[in-house]
């Protein structure tokens, strides 16, 4: 069947976060903050740190190093969207196979994960639906 008009014109357009899997959060924060000079904008002790890189946030993540099977060095590119449900449906309609269905990840924010043809981890992140 034909895709609905919204799905036909749907496109991802903004990377919000580049997430790096790290083994030792404190050591990585010291490198990116103290050595490279990036500003830490948020931290969940022992789990995540977020650093300001202009329009893109750099995320340091202990969980993706632990849980992806890729260990430290795992990466994930996070696309910011205004409507996770619509983005998910549009991408699924184009044959994207999701590794994690849309779910709440923090407060009102949702995410869904998928891989590119080479196995790079990608996700969409934002509100469940447009306001």
PDB file of C-alpha atoms in Angstrom:
ATOM      1  CA  UNK A   1       0.000   0.000   0.000  1.00  0.00           C
ATOM      2  CA  UNK A   2       0.949   3.633  -0.373  1.00  0.00           C
ATOM      3  CA  UNK A   3       2.549   5.338   2.605  1.00  0.00           C
ATOM      4  CA  UNK A   4       0.550   8.105   4.266  1.00  0.00           C
ATOM      5  CA  UNK A   5       1.701  11.561   3.160  1.00  0.00           C
ATOM      6  CA  UNK A   6       3.415  12.262   6.505  1.00  0.00           C
ATOM      7  CA  UNK A   7       5.446   9.043   6.250  1.00  0.00           C
ATOM      8  CA  UNK A   8       6.427   9.785   2.641  1.00  0.00           C
ATOM      9  CA  UNK A   9       7.976  13.119   3.599  1.00  0.00           C
ATOM     10  CA  UNK A  10       9.416  11.991   6.938  1.00  0.00           C
ATOM     11  CA  UNK A  11      13.153  12.418   7.389  1.00  0.00           C
ATOM     12  CA  UNK A  12      15.605  12.389  10.244  1.00  0.00           C
ATOM     13  CA  UNK A  13      17.375  15.726  10.310  1.00  0.00           C
ATOM     14  CA  UNK A  14      19.159  16.299  13.609  1.00  0.00           C
ATOM     15  CA  UNK A  15      21.699  14.328  15.603  1.00  0.00           C
ATOM     16  CA  UNK A  16      21.126  15.232  19.235  1.00  0.00           C
ATOM     17  CA  UNK A  17      23.629  12.977  21.005  1.00  0.00           C
ATOM     18  CA  UNK A  18      26.631  10.876  20.076  1.00  0.00           C
ATOM     19  CA  UNK A  19      26.871   8.244  22.812  1.00  0.00           C
ATOM     20  CA  UNK A  20      30.179   6.542  23.532  1.00  0.00           C
ATOM     21  CA  UNK A  21      30.419   3.382  25.603  1.00  0.00           C
ATOM     22  CA  UNK A  22      33.030   3.851  28.317  1.00  0.00           C
ATOM     23  CA  UNK A  23      34.514   1.562  30.952  1.00  0.00           C
ATOM     24  CA  UNK A  24      35.507   4.131  33.597  1.00  0.00           C
ATOM     25  CA  UNK A  25      33.191   7.159  33.639  1.00  0.00           C
ATOM     26  CA  UNK A  26      35.392   9.312  35.888  1.00  0.00           C
ATOM     27  CA  UNK A  27      38.455   8.668  33.723  1.00  0.00           C
ATOM     28  CA  UNK A  28      36.509   9.514  30.536  1.00  0.00           C
ATOM     29  CA  UNK A  29      34.968  12.659  32.056  1.00  0.00           C
ATOM     30  CA  UNK A  30      38.449  13.775  33.140  1.00  0.00           C
ATOM     31  CA  UNK A  31      39.707  13.289  29.570  1.00  0.00           C
ATOM     32  CA  UNK A  32      36.857  15.098  27.809  1.00  0.00           C
ATOM     33  CA  UNK A  33      36.487  17.846  30.441  1.00  0.00           C
ATOM     34  CA  UNK A  34      39.982  18.424  31.851  1.00  0.00           C
ATOM     35  CA  UNK A  35      42.087  17.519  28.817  1.00  0.00           C
ATOM     36  CA  UNK A  36      39.832  18.547  25.920  1.00  0.00           C
ATOM     37  CA  UNK A  37      38.034  21.373  27.739  1.00  0.00           C
ATOM     38  CA  UNK A  38      34.406  20.350  27.088  1.00  0.00           C
ATOM     39  CA  UNK A  39      31.749  21.535  29.547  1.00  0.00           C
ATOM     40  CA  UNK A  40      29.861  18.852  31.479  1.00  0.00           C
ATOM     41  CA  UNK A  41      26.123  19.636  31.233  1.00  0.00           C
ATOM     42  CA  UNK A  42      24.794  16.688  33.218  1.00  0.00           C
ATOM     43  CA  UNK A  43      25.852  13.521  34.970  1.00  0.00           C
ATOM     44  CA  UNK A  44      24.257  10.410  36.428  1.00  0.00           C
ATOM     45  CA  UNK A  45      27.093   9.204  38.674  1.00  0.00           C
ATOM     46  CA  UNK A  46      28.658   5.942  37.557  1.00  0.00           C
ATOM     47  CA  UNK A  47      26.317   5.680  34.556  1.00  0.00           C
ATOM     48  CA  UNK A  48      26.255   8.674  32.179  1.00  0.00           C
ATOM     49  CA  UNK A  49      27.865  12.060  31.595  1.00  0.00           C
ATOM     50  CA  UNK A  50      26.804  14.611  28.985  1.00  0.00           C
ATOM     51  CA  UNK A  51      29.112  17.244  27.507  1.00  0.00           C
ATOM     52  CA  UNK A  52      28.324  20.325  25.431  1.00  0.00           C
ATOM     53  CA  UNK A  53      29.597  20.040  21.849  1.00  0.00           C
ATOM     54  CA  UNK A  54      27.572  22.838  20.266  1.00  0.00           C
ATOM     55  CA  UNK A  55      24.428  21.569  18.586  1.00  0.00           C
ATOM     56  CA  UNK A  56      25.348  17.973  19.444  1.00  0.00           C
ATOM     57  CA  UNK A  57      25.731  16.556  22.947  1.00  0.00           C
ATOM     58  CA  UNK A  58      28.483  14.045  23.624  1.00  0.00           C
ATOM     59  CA  UNK A  59      27.221  11.304  25.926  1.00  0.00           C
ATOM     60  CA  UNK A  60      29.525   8.993  27.859  1.00  0.00           C
ATOM     61  CA  UNK A  61      27.699   5.793  28.791  1.00  0.00           C
ATOM     62  CA  UNK A  62      28.742   2.908  31.018  1.00  0.00           C
ATOM     63  CA  UNK A  63      25.473   1.004  30.274  1.00  0.00           C
ATOM     64  CA  UNK A  64      25.982   0.768  26.498  1.00  0.00           C
ATOM     65  CA  UNK A  65      29.494  -0.563  27.100  1.00  0.00           C
ATOM     66  CA  UNK A  66      28.022  -3.203  29.435  1.00  0.00           C
ATOM     67  CA  UNK A  67      24.820  -4.186  27.645  1.00  0.00           C
ATOM     68  CA  UNK A  68      25.429  -4.037  23.881  1.00  0.00           C
ATOM     69  CA  UNK A  69      27.895  -6.896  23.726  1.00  0.00           C
ATOM     70  CA  UNK A  70      30.331  -4.434  22.113  1.00  0.00           C
ATOM     71  CA  UNK A  71      32.037  -3.384  25.359  1.00  0.00           C
ATOM     72  CA  UNK A  72      33.921  -0.110  25.785  1.00  0.00           C
ATOM     73  CA  UNK A  73      34.130   1.592  22.403  1.00  0.00           C
ATOM     74  CA  UNK A  74      30.490   0.888  21.563  1.00  0.00           C
ATOM     75  CA  UNK A  75      28.812   3.910  19.997  1.00  0.00           C
ATOM     76  CA  UNK A  76      25.263   5.064  19.399  1.00  0.00           C
ATOM     77  CA  UNK A  77      24.075   7.974  17.279  1.00  0.00           C
ATOM     78  CA  UNK A  78      20.898   9.496  18.747  1.00  0.00           C
ATOM     79  CA  UNK A  79      18.592  11.401  16.391  1.00  0.00           C
ATOM     80  CA  UNK A  80      16.365  14.014  18.049  1.00  0.00           C
ATOM     81  CA  UNK A  81      12.735  13.851  16.873  1.00  0.00           C
ATOM     82  CA  UNK A  82       9.587  15.731  17.887  1.00  0.00           C
ATOM     83  CA  UNK A  83       7.397  12.609  17.787  1.00  0.00           C
ATOM     84  CA  UNK A  84       8.933   9.202  18.518  1.00  0.00           C
ATOM     85  CA  UNK A  85       5.708   7.373  17.618  1.00  0.00           C
ATOM     86  CA  UNK A  86       5.432   8.990  14.176  1.00  0.00           C
ATOM     87  CA  UNK A  87       9.166   8.583  13.466  1.00  0.00           C
ATOM     88  CA  UNK A  88       9.009   4.936  14.501  1.00  0.00           C
ATOM     89  CA  UNK A  89       5.990   4.243  12.295  1.00  0.00           C
ATOM     90  CA  UNK A  90       7.525   6.033   9.289  1.00  0.00           C
ATOM     91  CA  UNK A  91      10.847   4.219   9.611  1.00  0.00           C
ATOM     92  CA  UNK A  92       9.176   0.864  10.226  1.00  0.00           C
ATOM     93  CA  UNK A  93       7.107   1.514   7.088  1.00  0.00           C
ATOM     94  CA  UNK A  94      10.384   1.843   5.187  1.00  0.00           C
ATOM     95  CA  UNK A  95      11.583  -1.541   6.407  1.00  0.00           C
ATOM     96  CA  UNK A  96      13.701  -0.477   9.398  1.00  0.00           C
ATOM     97  CA  UNK A  97      13.937  -3.352  11.880  1.00  0.00           C
ATOM     98  CA  UNK A  98      14.007  -2.031  15.435  1.00  0.00           C
ATOM     99  CA  UNK A  99      16.149  -3.728  18.070  1.00  0.00           C
ATOM    100  CA  UNK A 100      14.218  -1.951  20.874  1.00  0.00           C
ATOM    101  CA  UNK A 101      10.612  -0.798  20.468  1.00  0.00           C
ATOM    102  CA  UNK A 102       9.627   2.743  21.596  1.00  0.00           C
ATOM    103  CA  UNK A 103       9.812   3.033  25.380  1.00  0.00           C
ATOM    104  CA  UNK A 104      10.163   5.632  28.127  1.00  0.00           C
ATOM    105  CA  UNK A 105      13.832   6.322  28.845  1.00  0.00           C
ATOM    106  CA  UNK A 106      13.773   9.405  31.059  1.00  0.00           C
ATOM    107  CA  UNK A 107      10.886  11.549  32.285  1.00  0.00           C
ATOM    108  CA  UNK A 108       8.672  12.383  29.277  1.00  0.00           C
ATOM    109  CA  UNK A 109      11.295  11.294  26.748  1.00  0.00           C
ATOM    110  CA  UNK A 110      11.022   8.134  24.669  1.00  0.00           C
ATOM    111  CA  UNK A 111      13.485   6.246  22.509  1.00  0.00           C
ATOM    112  CA  UNK A 112      13.581   3.387  20.019  1.00  0.00           C
ATOM    113  CA  UNK A 113      16.719   1.705  18.687  1.00  0.00           C
ATOM    114  CA  UNK A 114      17.763   0.250  15.345  1.00  0.00           C
ATOM    115  CA  UNK A 115      20.945  -0.581  13.454  1.00  0.00           C
ATOM    116  CA  UNK A 116      22.290   0.543  10.098  1.00  0.00           C
ATOM    117  CA  UNK A 117      23.429  -2.056   7.493  1.00  0.00           C
ATOM    118  CA  UNK A 118      26.890  -2.220   9.107  1.00  0.00           C
ATOM    119  CA  UNK A 119      25.608  -2.721  12.632  1.00  0.00           C
ATOM    120  CA  UNK A 120      26.098   0.847  13.905  1.00  0.00           C
ATOM    121  CA  UNK A 121      23.675   1.528  16.739  1.00  0.00           C
ATOM    122  CA  UNK A 122      21.165   4.297  15.974  1.00  0.00           C
ATOM    123  CA  UNK A 123      18.175   5.594  17.907  1.00  0.00           C
ATOM    124  CA  UNK A 124      15.392   8.128  17.824  1.00  0.00           C
ATOM    125  CA  UNK A 125      14.760  10.145  20.971  1.00  0.00           C
ATOM    126  CA  UNK A 126      12.176  12.718  21.979  1.00  0.00           C
ATOM    127  CA  UNK A 127       8.585  13.043  23.200  1.00  0.00           C
ATOM    128  CA  UNK A 128       6.287  10.072  22.567  1.00  0.00           C
ATOM    129  CA  UNK A 129       4.086  12.224  20.329  1.00  0.00           C
ATOM    130  CA  UNK A 130       4.104  15.786  19.006  1.00  0.00           C
ATOM    131  CA  UNK A 131       2.517  18.295  21.362  1.00  0.00           C
TER     132      UNK A 131
END
